[in-house]
Short mmCIF file of C-alpha atoms in Angstrom, two decimals:
data_model
loop_
_atom_site.label_atom_id
_atom_site.label_comp_id
_atom_site.label_asym_id
_atom_site.label_seq_id
_atom_site.Cartn_x
_atom_site.Cartn_y
_atom_site.Cartn_z
CA MET A 1 56.56 -92.81 57.06
CA ALA A 2 58.03 -91.44 54.66
CA SER A 3 62.00 -91.38 54.53
CA GLY A 4 62.27 -87.70 54.40
CA ARG A 5 59.95 -86.93 57.56
CA ARG A 6 61.42 -89.96 59.17
CA HIS A 7 64.70 -88.28 59.89
CA PRO A 8 64.85 -84.22 59.49
CA TRP A 9 67.63 -83.81 61.48
CA ARG A 10 69.75 -85.74 58.66
CA ALA A 11 68.30 -83.78 56.19
CA PHE A 12 69.02 -80.56 58.20
CA ARG A 13 72.85 -81.46 58.93
CA ARG A 14 73.09 -82.20 55.12
CA TRP A 15 71.80 -78.49 54.30
CA ARG A 16 73.72 -77.53 57.10
CA HIS A 17 77.26 -79.02 55.91
CA ARG A 18 76.74 -77.78 52.38
CA ARG A 19 77.17 -73.78 53.60
CA PRO A 20 79.07 -72.04 56.25
CA PHE A 21 76.62 -72.36 58.85
CA GLY A 22 78.94 -71.83 62.11
CA ALA A 23 80.44 -69.01 60.53
CA GLY A 24 76.99 -67.08 59.68
CA LEU A 25 75.36 -68.11 63.58
CA ALA A 26 78.75 -66.64 65.02
CA LEU A 27 78.37 -63.32 63.11
CA ALA A 28 74.61 -63.30 63.81
CA LEU A 29 74.89 -64.03 67.04
CA GLY A 30 77.49 -60.91 67.81
CA GLY A 31 74.92 -58.73 66.08
CA VAL A 32 72.16 -60.23 68.66
CA GLU A 33 74.52 -59.44 72.09
CA ILE A 34 75.66 -56.15 70.79
CA LEU A 35 71.92 -55.26 70.44
CA LEU A 36 71.10 -56.45 73.78
CA SER A 37 73.80 -54.78 75.45
CA GLN A 38 72.48 -51.47 73.73
CA ARG A 39 69.45 -52.08 76.15
CA ALA A 40 71.47 -52.43 78.71
CA SER A 41 70.50 -49.74 81.96
CA ILE A 42 72.49 -46.68 82.33
CA SER A 43 75.14 -47.97 84.76
CA VAL A 44 76.12 -50.52 82.24
CA ILE A 45 76.31 -48.35 78.86
CA LEU A 46 79.59 -46.91 78.48
CA ALA A 47 79.36 -45.30 74.79
CA ALA A 48 78.28 -42.07 74.54
CA GLY A 49 76.92 -42.08 71.10
CA ALA A 50 74.54 -45.60 72.26
CA ASP A 51 71.45 -44.03 71.54
CA SER A 52 72.46 -42.66 68.23
CA LEU A 53 70.39 -44.97 65.23
CA VAL A 54 74.39 -46.00 63.84
CA GLY A 55 74.63 -48.03 67.29
CA TYR A 56 71.51 -50.37 65.95
CA VAL A 57 72.04 -50.20 62.43
CA LEU A 58 75.65 -51.73 62.55
CA PRO A 59 74.39 -54.88 64.65
CA LEU A 60 71.72 -55.23 62.52
CA LEU A 61 73.34 -54.91 59.36
CA MET A 62 75.87 -58.46 61.80
CA VAL A 63 72.85 -59.92 61.96
CA VAL A 64 71.29 -59.52 58.53
CA CYS A 65 74.84 -60.63 57.00
CA GLY A 66 74.60 -64.05 59.52
CA LEU A 67 71.59 -64.80 58.06
CA LEU A 68 72.36 -64.08 54.33
CA VAL A 69 75.83 -66.15 54.95
CA VAL A 70 74.02 -69.15 55.34
CA LEU A 71 71.45 -68.69 53.49
CA ASN A 72 72.95 -67.62 50.14
CA PRO A 73 76.79 -69.07 50.24
CA ARG A 74 77.81 -67.77 46.98
CA GLN A 75 77.95 -64.00 47.98
CA ARG A 76 79.60 -65.15 51.12
CA LEU A 77 82.81 -63.12 50.45
CA PHE A 78 80.57 -59.80 50.07
CA TYR A 79 79.05 -60.83 53.53
CA SER A 80 82.11 -61.54 55.41
CA VAL A 81 83.50 -57.95 54.33
CA VAL A 82 80.57 -56.22 55.37
CA GLY A 83 80.36 -58.15 58.83
CA VAL A 84 84.36 -57.49 59.55
CA LEU A 85 83.21 -53.44 58.93
CA ALA A 86 80.27 -53.46 60.79
CA SER A 87 81.85 -55.81 63.70
CA LEU A 88 84.82 -53.29 63.71
CA GLY A 89 82.46 -50.05 63.72
CA THR A 90 80.89 -51.28 66.56
CA TRP A 91 83.72 -50.52 68.63
CA LEU A 92 83.35 -47.23 68.54
CA THR A 93 79.30 -47.11 68.38
CA SER A 94 77.78 -49.93 70.77
CA ASN A 95 79.23 -49.79 74.00
CA LEU A 96 83.32 -51.25 72.56
CA GLY A 97 80.85 -54.02 70.46
CA GLY A 98 78.99 -54.93 73.05
CA PHE A 99 81.69 -55.44 75.72
CA PHE A 100 84.01 -57.00 73.41
CA ILE A 101 82.23 -60.00 72.80
CA GLY A 102 79.45 -59.37 69.88
CA MET A 103 82.26 -57.89 68.14
CA MET A 104 84.82 -60.95 68.35
CA LEU A 105 82.03 -63.14 67.63
CA GLY A 106 81.40 -61.32 64.76
CA LEU A 107 85.22 -61.02 63.80
CA ILE A 108 85.56 -64.30 64.12
CA GLY A 109 82.28 -65.65 61.97
CA SER A 110 83.39 -63.40 59.27
CA SER A 111 86.54 -64.65 59.04
CA LEU A 112 85.62 -68.01 59.00
CA ALA A 113 82.66 -67.20 55.92
CA PHE A 114 85.50 -65.65 54.53
CA GLY A 115 87.78 -69.16 54.56
CA TRP A 116 85.08 -71.24 53.54
CA VAL A 117 85.51 -73.49 51.03
CA PRO A 118 82.12 -75.30 49.05
CA ASP A 119 82.60 -78.67 47.81
CA ARG A 120 85.87 -79.92 48.98
CA PRO A 121 87.30 -82.59 47.37
CA ALA A 122 88.06 -85.79 49.53
CA ARG A 123 91.59 -86.54 49.92
CA THR A 124 92.48 -89.33 48.25
CA ARG A 125 95.77 -89.92 48.96
CA ARG A 126 97.83 -90.91 52.41
CA LEU A 127 100.92 -88.83 53.30
CA PHE A 128 101.92 -91.36 56.21
CA GLY A 129 101.08 -94.73 56.95
CA PRO A 130 102.06 -98.14 55.68
CA ARG A 131 100.00 -97.39 52.07
CA ALA A 132 101.53 -94.25 52.21
CA ARG A 133 104.73 -95.65 49.87
CA ARG A 134 102.43 -97.28 47.54
CA ASP A 135 100.01 -95.00 46.60
CA ALA A 136 102.47 -92.58 46.07
CA PRO A 137 102.92 -91.12 42.36
CA THR A 138 105.54 -92.21 40.39
CA ALA A 139 107.53 -90.80 37.70
CA PRO A 140 106.65 -92.18 34.25
CA GLU A 141 108.97 -94.67 32.40
CA PRO A 142 110.60 -93.07 29.00
CA ALA A 143 110.38 -94.05 25.75
CA ALA A 144 112.50 -96.59 24.10
CA GLY A 145 115.29 -94.96 21.91
CA ALA A 146 114.49 -91.48 24.28
CA VAL A 147 116.99 -89.31 25.57
CA PRO A 148 117.40 -88.18 29.01
CA VAL A 149 117.05 -84.52 29.44
CA THR A 150 119.01 -82.87 32.24
CA PRO A 151 118.74 -79.27 33.43
CA ASN A 152 122.23 -78.80 32.09
CA GLY A 153 121.40 -80.40 28.76
CA PRO A 154 121.41 -83.85 27.44
#
């Protein structure tokens, strides 16, 4: 068996860790939950404008933004801002944002996407522990004959 076909979950895990997967998933799930609350029975529907077009467009926009955050992480800032605005808009148009659950999922997912940082360098210096003092940077030695400079003058 080829190595690529032997460990498909490992390849998926590598792909997932290079992008804001959880953020996009939360944003898309929030939109799906709001869409499902739109199709609830009449006795459950709270908002008067539940049958309007905007009540369906904003949750669909949330789902699309959630997918685009995952598939195109370079533009995540734009998609996360659009996702926050769409999530907040569902408060008025879609049963109080899908009974708060969908709106909160959308807000959390958009916030996570906005704060996600790609390719963060590994932490190399220890701050605490037995090797912390040894790994701490030291001041360079002054050259021979150099006059030390203090804030108030020589």
